[in-house]
Amino acid sequence: NLRGDDGGVLDQKVSILQANPGARIRVSGHCDERGSDEYNLALGNRRATTAKQYLVSHGIDAGRVETTSYGKERPVDPGHDETAWSKNRRDEFDVLSGGDNLRQP
């Protein structure tokens, strides 16, 4: 499920992608350290796929967005508490191509 502020962040991505029709991106899903590797890889995949579906439902061609899951393997915060876990549950967006001269929306 998308959290309240996620839609606004994804709307910004939609605007950037609309202004740059040659850009391709990767959405990578990340999780916190709790749960098995298999569970977290699946959860990271669902997280990335949900973001992709949002972009596609707002007019971005699905072929411009690839997804991957890193599960719990790439934490941004090495802590072992709710603050760290919250930071580690995320999607990251990387430009794969067409990002050399991005135009502002």
mmCIF file of N, CA and C in Angstrom:
data_model
loop_
_atom_site.group_PDB
_atom_site.id
_atom_site.type_symbol
_atom_site.label_atom_id
_atom_site.label_comp_id
_atom_site.label_asym_id
_atom_site.label_seq_id
_atom_site.Cartn_x
_atom_site.Cartn_y
_atom_site.Cartn_z
ATOM 1 N N ASN A 1 0.836 -1.192 0.000
ATOM 2 C CA ASN A 1 0.000 0.000 0.000
ATOM 3 C C ASN A 1 0.872 1.243 0.000
ATOM 4 N N LEU A 2 0.395 2.266 -0.674
ATOM 5 C CA LEU A 2 1.104 3.541 -0.665
ATOM 6 C C LEU A 2 0.758 4.303 0.605
ATOM 7 N N ARG A 3 1.771 4.900 1.219
ATOM 8 C CA ARG A 3 1.528 5.758 2.373
ATOM 9 C C ARG A 3 1.083 7.134 1.881
ATOM 10 N N GLY A 4 0.583 7.942 2.784
ATOM 11 C CA GLY A 4 0.016 9.239 2.423
ATOM 12 C C GLY A 4 0.908 10.124 1.577
ATOM 13 N N ASP A 5 2.190 10.213 1.912
ATOM 14 C CA ASP A 5 3.092 11.101 1.186
ATOM 15 C C ASP A 5 3.683 10.459 -0.065
ATOM 16 N N ASP A 6 3.491 9.149 -0.258
ATOM 17 C CA ASP A 6 4.078 8.456 -1.399
ATOM 18 C C ASP A 6 3.507 8.942 -2.731
ATOM 19 N N GLY A 7 2.217 9.207 -2.768
ATOM 20 C CA GLY A 7 1.599 9.675 -4.003
ATOM 21 C C GLY A 7 2.220 10.968 -4.497
ATOM 22 N N GLY A 8 2.498 11.883 -3.596
ATOM 23 C CA GLY A 8 3.127 13.153 -3.984
ATOM 24 C C GLY A 8 4.519 12.952 -4.551
ATOM 25 N N VAL A 9 5.281 12.058 -3.946
ATOM 26 C CA VAL A 9 6.630 11.760 -4.444
ATOM 27 C C VAL A 9 6.540 11.118 -5.822
ATOM 28 N N LEU A 10 5.617 10.182 -5.982
ATOM 29 C CA LEU A 10 5.467 9.525 -7.274
ATOM 30 C C LEU A 10 4.931 10.479 -8.333
ATOM 31 N N ASP A 11 4.077 11.419 -7.944
ATOM 32 C CA ASP A 11 3.595 12.433 -8.893
ATOM 33 C C ASP A 11 4.754 13.263 -9.435
ATOM 34 N N GLN A 12 5.740 13.547 -8.604
ATOM 35 C CA GLN A 12 6.931 14.271 -9.063
ATOM 36 C C GLN A 12 7.689 13.435 -10.097
ATOM 37 N N LYS A 13 7.789 12.136 -9.861
ATOM 38 C CA LYS A 13 8.451 11.242 -10.819
ATOM 39 C C LYS A 13 7.686 11.223 -12.140
ATOM 40 N N VAL A 14 6.350 11.195 -12.074
ATOM 41 C CA VAL A 14 5.530 11.224 -13.288
ATOM 42 C C VAL A 14 5.840 12.485 -14.089
ATOM 43 N N SER A 15 5.882 13.625 -13.422
ATOM 44 C CA SER A 15 6.152 14.898 -14.112
ATOM 45 C C SER A 15 7.515 14.885 -14.787
ATOM 46 N N ILE A 16 8.515 14.379 -14.095
ATOM 47 C CA ILE A 16 9.867 14.319 -14.667
ATOM 48 C C ILE A 16 9.885 13.394 -15.878
ATOM 49 N N LEU A 17 9.255 12.244 -15.756
ATOM 50 C CA LEU A 17 9.229 11.297 -16.877
ATOM 51 C C LEU A 17 8.431 11.843 -18.059
ATOM 52 N N GLN A 18 7.353 12.559 -17.796
ATOM 53 C CA GLN A 18 6.582 13.160 -18.886
ATOM 54 C C GLN A 18 7.402 14.225 -19.611
ATOM 55 N N ALA A 19 8.197 14.984 -18.874
ATOM 56 C CA ALA A 19 9.020 16.032 -19.477
ATOM 57 C C ALA A 19 10.241 15.463 -20.202
ATOM 58 N N ASN A 20 10.551 14.192 -19.947
ATOM 59 C CA ASN A 20 11.733 13.555 -20.521
ATOM 60 C C ASN A 20 11.359 12.193 -21.098
ATOM 61 N N PRO A 21 10.677 12.205 -22.259
ATOM 62 C CA PRO A 21 10.132 10.951 -22.801
ATOM 63 C C PRO A 21 11.189 9.916 -23.180
ATOM 64 N N GLY A 22 12.456 10.295 -23.267
ATOM 65 C CA GLY A 22 13.510 9.334 -23.580
ATOM 66 C C GLY A 22 14.124 8.681 -22.360
ATOM 67 N N ALA A 23 13.713 9.099 -21.193
ATOM 68 C CA ALA A 23 14.306 8.569 -19.963
ATOM 69 C C ALA A 23 13.705 7.214 -19.602
ATOM 70 N N ARG A 24 14.573 6.312 -19.160
ATOM 71 C CA ARG A 24 14.166 5.011 -18.623
ATOM 72 C C ARG A 24 14.692 4.920 -17.207
ATOM 73 N N ILE A 25 13.900 4.302 -16.319
ATOM 74 C CA ILE A 25 14.302 4.217 -14.920
ATOM 75 C C ILE A 25 14.180 2.796 -14.383
ATOM 76 N N ARG A 26 14.846 2.589 -13.250
ATOM 77 C CA ARG A 26 14.693 1.352 -12.477
ATOM 78 C C ARG A 26 14.175 1.738 -11.105
ATOM 79 N N VAL A 27 13.146 1.035 -10.657
ATOM 80 C CA VAL A 27 12.635 1.188 -9.296
ATOM 81 C C VAL A 27 13.114 -0.035 -8.520
ATOM 82 N N SER A 28 13.882 0.204 -7.457
ATOM 83 C CA SER A 28 14.356 -0.911 -6.633
ATOM 84 C C SER A 28 13.681 -0.863 -5.274
ATOM 85 N N GLY A 29 13.130 -2.007 -4.880
ATOM 86 C CA GLY A 29 12.446 -2.133 -3.603
ATOM 87 C C GLY A 29 13.393 -2.639 -2.530
ATOM 88 N N HIS A 30 13.306 -2.027 -1.352
ATOM 89 C CA HIS A 30 14.158 -2.369 -0.215
ATOM 90 C C HIS A 30 13.293 -2.607 1.016
ATOM 91 N N CYS A 31 13.815 -3.420 1.947
ATOM 92 C CA CYS A 31 13.093 -3.779 3.156
ATOM 93 C C CYS A 31 13.987 -3.610 4.374
ATOM 94 N N ASP A 32 13.382 -3.751 5.549
ATOM 95 C CA ASP A 32 14.200 -3.741 6.764
ATOM 96 C C ASP A 32 14.727 -5.152 7.012
ATOM 97 N N GLU A 33 15.496 -5.307 8.073
ATOM 98 C CA GLU A 33 16.199 -6.564 8.335
ATOM 99 C C GLU A 33 15.332 -7.699 8.864
ATOM 100 N N ARG A 34 14.121 -7.395 9.247
ATOM 101 C CA ARG A 34 13.257 -8.424 9.835
ATOM 102 C C ARG A 34 12.677 -9.316 8.741
ATOM 103 N N GLY A 35 12.537 -10.580 9.017
ATOM 104 C CA GLY A 35 11.984 -11.522 8.047
ATOM 105 C C GLY A 35 13.076 -12.259 7.290
ATOM 106 N N SER A 36 12.674 -13.325 6.625
ATOM 107 C CA SER A 36 13.628 -14.149 5.879
ATOM 108 C C SER A 36 14.057 -13.444 4.593
ATOM 109 N N ASP A 37 15.129 -13.936 4.011
ATOM 110 C CA ASP A 37 15.589 -13.389 2.735
ATOM 111 C C ASP A 37 14.498 -13.499 1.677
ATOM 112 N N GLU A 38 13.857 -14.665 1.612
ATOM 113 C CA GLU A 38 12.824 -14.891 0.605
ATOM 114 C C GLU A 38 11.643 -13.936 0.791
ATOM 115 N N TYR A 39 11.214 -13.780 2.036
ATOM 116 C CA TYR A 39 10.105 -12.883 2.331
ATOM 117 C C TYR A 39 10.451 -11.453 1.922
ATOM 118 N N ASN A 40 11.644 -11.009 2.290
ATOM 119 C CA ASN A 40 12.018 -9.630 2.001
ATOM 120 C C ASN A 40 12.254 -9.378 0.519
ATOM 121 N N LEU A 41 12.763 -10.360 -0.208
ATOM 122 C CA LEU A 41 12.890 -10.182 -1.659
ATOM 123 C C LEU A 41 11.518 -10.045 -2.302
ATOM 124 N N ALA A 42 10.569 -10.856 -1.855
ATOM 125 C CA ALA A 42 9.203 -10.764 -2.389
ATOM 126 C C ALA A 42 8.557 -9.436 -2.008
ATOM 127 N N LEU A 43 8.758 -9.003 -0.769
ATOM 128 C CA LEU A 43 8.195 -7.733 -0.324
ATOM 129 C C LEU A 43 8.807 -6.559 -1.088
ATOM 130 N N GLY A 44 10.117 -6.581 -1.286
ATOM 131 C CA GLY A 44 10.771 -5.527 -2.061
ATOM 132 C C GLY A 44 10.253 -5.488 -3.488
ATOM 133 N N ASN A 45 9.991 -6.664 -4.054
ATOM 134 C CA ASN A 45 9.430 -6.726 -5.400
ATOM 135 C C ASN A 45 8.034 -6.122 -5.439
ATOM 136 N N ARG A 46 7.207 -6.448 -4.444
ATOM 137 C CA ARG A 46 5.852 -5.862 -4.397
ATOM 138 C C ARG A 46 5.936 -4.350 -4.242
ATOM 139 N N ARG A 47 6.857 -3.887 -3.444
ATOM 140 C CA ARG A 47 7.026 -2.447 -3.220
ATOM 141 C C ARG A 47 7.401 -1.753 -4.539
ATOM 142 N N ALA A 48 8.376 -2.300 -5.262
ATOM 143 C CA ALA A 48 8.797 -1.698 -6.534
ATOM 144 C C ALA A 48 7.694 -1.790 -7.587
ATOM 145 N N THR A 49 7.008 -2.918 -7.626
ATOM 146 C CA THR A 49 5.933 -3.111 -8.603
ATOM 147 C C THR A 49 4.774 -2.156 -8.357
ATOM 148 N N THR A 50 4.469 -1.893 -7.101
ATOM 149 C CA THR A 50 3.402 -0.942 -6.769
ATOM 150 C C THR A 50 3.756 0.456 -7.274
ATOM 151 N N ALA A 51 5.013 0.854 -7.100
ATOM 152 C CA ALA A 51 5.441 2.164 -7.600
ATOM 153 C C ALA A 51 5.344 2.208 -9.124
ATOM 154 N N LYS A 52 5.785 1.144 -9.785
ATOM 155 C CA LYS A 52 5.700 1.095 -11.250
ATOM 156 C C LYS A 52 4.243 1.186 -11.700
ATOM 157 N N GLN A 53 3.361 0.434 -11.055
ATOM 158 C CA GLN A 53 1.944 0.461 -11.427
ATOM 159 C C GLN A 53 1.371 1.870 -11.279
ATOM 160 N N TYR A 54 1.790 2.585 -10.256
ATOM 161 C CA TYR A 54 1.322 3.964 -10.064
ATOM 162 C C TYR A 54 1.773 4.824 -11.247
ATOM 163 N N LEU A 55 3.048 4.723 -11.613
ATOM 164 C CA LEU A 55 3.570 5.516 -12.733
ATOM 165 C C LEU A 55 2.828 5.183 -14.021
ATOM 166 N N VAL A 56 2.622 3.904 -14.277
ATOM 167 C CA VAL A 56 1.927 3.472 -15.488
ATOM 168 C C VAL A 56 0.478 3.955 -15.482
ATOM 169 N N SER A 57 -0.181 3.900 -14.333
ATOM 170 C CA SER A 57 -1.567 4.353 -14.252
ATOM 171 C C SER A 57 -1.690 5.866 -14.451
ATOM 172 N N HIS A 58 -0.569 6.568 -14.377
ATOM 173 C CA HIS A 58 -0.555 8.010 -14.610
ATOM 174 C C HIS A 58 0.085 8.365 -15.953
ATOM 175 N N GLY A 59 0.101 7.386 -16.878
ATOM 176 C CA GLY A 59 0.467 7.670 -18.257
ATOM 177 C C GLY A 59 1.893 7.365 -18.676
ATOM 178 N N ILE A 60 2.704 6.798 -17.809
ATOM 179 C CA ILE A 60 4.074 6.463 -18.180
ATOM 180 C C ILE A 60 4.087 5.066 -18.798
ATOM 181 N N ASP A 61 4.727 4.921 -19.954
ATOM 182 C CA ASP A 61 4.803 3.635 -20.634
ATOM 183 C C ASP A 61 5.544 2.626 -19.760
ATOM 184 N N ALA A 62 4.951 1.447 -19.602
ATOM 185 C CA ALA A 62 5.532 0.415 -18.732
ATOM 186 C C ALA A 62 6.922 -0.012 -19.188
ATOM 187 N N GLY A 63 7.203 0.090 -20.473
ATOM 188 C CA GLY A 63 8.511 -0.285 -21.004
ATOM 189 C C GLY A 63 9.633 0.644 -20.570
ATOM 190 N N ARG A 64 9.282 1.785 -20.015
ATOM 191 C CA ARG A 64 10.297 2.747 -19.554
ATOM 192 C C ARG A 64 10.684 2.526 -18.100
ATOM 193 N N VAL A 65 10.018 1.598 -17.426
ATOM 194 C CA VAL A 65 10.232 1.396 -15.990
ATOM 195 C C VAL A 65 10.514 -0.077 -15.725
ATOM 196 N N GLU A 66 11.702 -0.374 -15.217
ATOM 197 C CA GLU A 66 11.976 -1.745 -14.795
ATOM 198 C C GLU A 66 12.017 -1.790 -13.276
ATOM 199 N N THR A 67 11.820 -2.972 -12.731
ATOM 200 C CA THR A 67 11.816 -3.119 -11.279
ATOM 201 C C THR A 67 12.798 -4.195 -10.852
ATOM 202 N N THR A 68 13.268 -4.061 -9.625
ATOM 203 C CA THR A 68 14.111 -5.079 -9.003
ATOM 204 C C THR A 68 13.905 -5.004 -7.499
ATOM 205 N N SER A 69 14.309 -6.052 -6.816
ATOM 206 C CA SER A 69 14.229 -6.077 -5.362
ATOM 207 C C SER A 69 15.590 -6.417 -4.786
ATOM 208 N N TYR A 70 15.991 -5.660 -3.795
ATOM 209 C CA TYR A 70 17.210 -5.963 -3.059
ATOM 210 C C TYR A 70 16.897 -6.495 -1.663
ATOM 211 N N GLY A 71 15.611 -6.632 -1.350
ATOM 212 C CA GLY A 71 15.237 -7.143 -0.037
ATOM 213 C C GLY A 71 15.883 -6.330 1.068
ATOM 214 N N LYS A 72 16.557 -7.025 1.982
ATOM 215 C CA LYS A 72 17.180 -6.350 3.124
ATOM 216 C C LYS A 72 18.689 -6.181 2.943
ATOM 217 N N GLU A 73 19.185 -6.420 1.738
ATOM 218 C CA GLU A 73 20.628 -6.466 1.502
ATOM 219 C C GLU A 73 21.320 -5.112 1.409
ATOM 220 N N ARG A 74 20.595 -4.018 1.233
ATOM 221 C CA ARG A 74 21.218 -2.697 1.062
ATOM 222 C C ARG A 74 20.581 -1.662 1.989
ATOM 223 N N PRO A 75 20.743 -1.833 3.296
ATOM 224 C CA PRO A 75 20.142 -0.862 4.216
ATOM 225 C C PRO A 75 20.829 0.503 4.126
ATOM 226 N N VAL A 76 20.055 1.573 4.295
ATOM 227 C CA VAL A 76 20.650 2.913 4.377
ATOM 228 C C VAL A 76 20.991 3.257 5.815
ATOM 229 N N ASP A 77 20.366 2.579 6.758
ATOM 230 C CA ASP A 77 20.627 2.783 8.182
ATOM 231 C C ASP A 77 20.929 1.424 8.807
ATOM 232 N N PRO A 78 22.139 1.239 9.362
ATOM 233 C CA PRO A 78 22.509 -0.065 9.911
ATOM 234 C C PRO A 78 21.930 -0.357 11.294
ATOM 235 N N GLY A 79 21.118 0.543 11.836
ATOM 236 C CA GLY A 79 20.557 0.366 13.168
ATOM 237 C C GLY A 79 19.574 -0.791 13.246
ATOM 238 N N HIS A 80 19.184 -1.103 14.478
ATOM 239 C CA HIS A 80 18.283 -2.234 14.729
ATOM 240 C C HIS A 80 17.084 -1.786 15.553
ATOM 241 N N ASP A 81 16.467 -0.675 15.141
ATOM 242 C CA ASP A 81 15.292 -0.159 15.837
ATOM 243 C C ASP A 81 14.305 0.375 14.808
ATOM 244 N N GLU A 82 13.146 0.809 15.264
ATOM 245 C CA GLU A 82 12.093 1.240 14.341
ATOM 246 C C GLU A 82 12.529 2.410 13.462
ATOM 247 N N THR A 83 13.343 3.309 13.989
ATOM 248 C CA THR A 83 13.818 4.436 13.183
ATOM 249 C C THR A 83 14.626 3.940 11.988
ATOM 250 N N ALA A 84 15.548 3.027 12.234
ATOM 251 C CA ALA A 84 16.359 2.459 11.150
ATOM 252 C C ALA A 84 15.485 1.654 10.196
ATOM 253 N N TRP A 85 14.623 0.812 10.751
ATOM 254 C CA TRP A 85 13.776 -0.022 9.905
ATOM 255 C C TRP A 85 12.901 0.828 8.988
ATOM 256 N N SER A 86 12.388 1.933 9.516
ATOM 257 C CA SER A 86 11.545 2.818 8.717
ATOM 258 C C SER A 86 12.319 3.399 7.528
ATOM 259 N N LYS A 87 13.556 3.785 7.750
ATOM 260 C CA LYS A 87 14.398 4.330 6.671
ATOM 261 C C LYS A 87 14.711 3.259 5.625
ATOM 262 N N ASN A 88 14.853 2.030 6.068
ATOM 263 C CA ASN A 88 15.256 0.957 5.161
ATOM 264 C C ASN A 88 14.109 0.421 4.317
ATOM 265 N N ARG A 89 12.867 0.667 4.714
ATOM 266 C CA ARG A 89 11.701 0.272 3.914
ATOM 267 C C ARG A 89 11.445 1.380 2.901
ATOM 268 N N ARG A 90 11.868 1.149 1.651
ATOM 269 C CA ARG A 90 11.816 2.238 0.677
ATOM 270 C C ARG A 90 11.917 1.697 -0.746
ATOM 271 N N ASP A 91 11.633 2.591 -1.691
ATOM 272 C CA ASP A 91 11.961 2.402 -3.103
ATOM 273 C C ASP A 91 13.027 3.412 -3.456
ATOM 274 N N GLU A 92 13.904 3.036 -4.350
ATOM 275 C CA GLU A 92 14.881 3.965 -4.910
ATOM 276 C C GLU A 92 14.683 3.985 -6.417
ATOM 277 N N PHE A 93 14.954 5.137 -7.012
ATOM 278 C CA PHE A 93 14.754 5.338 -8.445
ATOM 279 C C PHE A 93 16.093 5.709 -9.071
ATOM 280 N N ASP A 94 16.482 4.955 -10.103
ATOM 281 C CA ASP A 94 17.723 5.217 -10.824
ATOM 282 C C ASP A 94 17.409 5.430 -12.288
ATOM 283 N N VAL A 95 18.060 6.421 -12.890
ATOM 284 C CA VAL A 95 17.911 6.667 -14.318
ATOM 285 C C VAL A 95 18.831 5.698 -15.052
ATOM 286 N N LEU A 96 18.274 4.912 -15.941
ATOM 287 C CA LEU A 96 19.042 3.932 -16.711
ATOM 288 C C LEU A 96 19.543 4.506 -18.028
ATOM 289 N N SER A 97 18.734 5.335 -18.658
ATOM 290 C CA SER A 97 19.132 5.958 -19.913
ATOM 291 C C SER A 97 18.294 7.212 -20.129
ATOM 292 N N GLY A 98 18.811 8.090 -20.963
ATOM 293 C CA GLY A 98 18.101 9.318 -21.287
ATOM 294 C C GLY A 98 18.158 10.369 -20.200
ATOM 295 N N GLY A 99 19.091 10.240 -19.293
ATOM 296 C CA GLY A 99 19.171 11.179 -18.177
ATOM 297 C C GLY A 99 20.295 12.176 -18.272
ATOM 298 N N ASP A 100 20.971 12.234 -19.412
ATOM 299 C CA ASP A 100 22.119 13.135 -19.542
ATOM 300 C C ASP A 100 21.727 14.606 -19.483
ATOM 301 N N ASN A 101 20.598 14.936 -20.056
ATOM 302 C CA ASN A 101 20.137 16.334 -20.093
ATOM 303 C C ASN A 101 18.662 16.399 -19.713
ATOM 304 N N LEU A 102 18.370 16.047 -18.476
ATOM 305 C CA LEU A 102 16.982 16.056 -18.031
ATOM 306 C C LEU A 102 16.413 17.462 -18.021
ATOM 307 N N ARG A 103 15.200 17.574 -18.548
ATOM 308 C CA ARG A 103 14.477 18.851 -18.505
ATOM 309 C C ARG A 103 13.590 18.893 -17.286
ATOM 310 N N GLN A 104 13.440 20.073 -16.722
ATOM 311 C CA GLN A 104 12.534 20.264 -15.596
ATOM 312 C C GLN A 104 11.093 20.178 -16.103
ATOM 313 N N PRO A 105 10.210 19.616 -15.296
ATOM 314 C CA PRO A 105 8.798 19.534 -15.714
ATOM 315 C C PRO A 105 8.157 20.917 -15.774
#
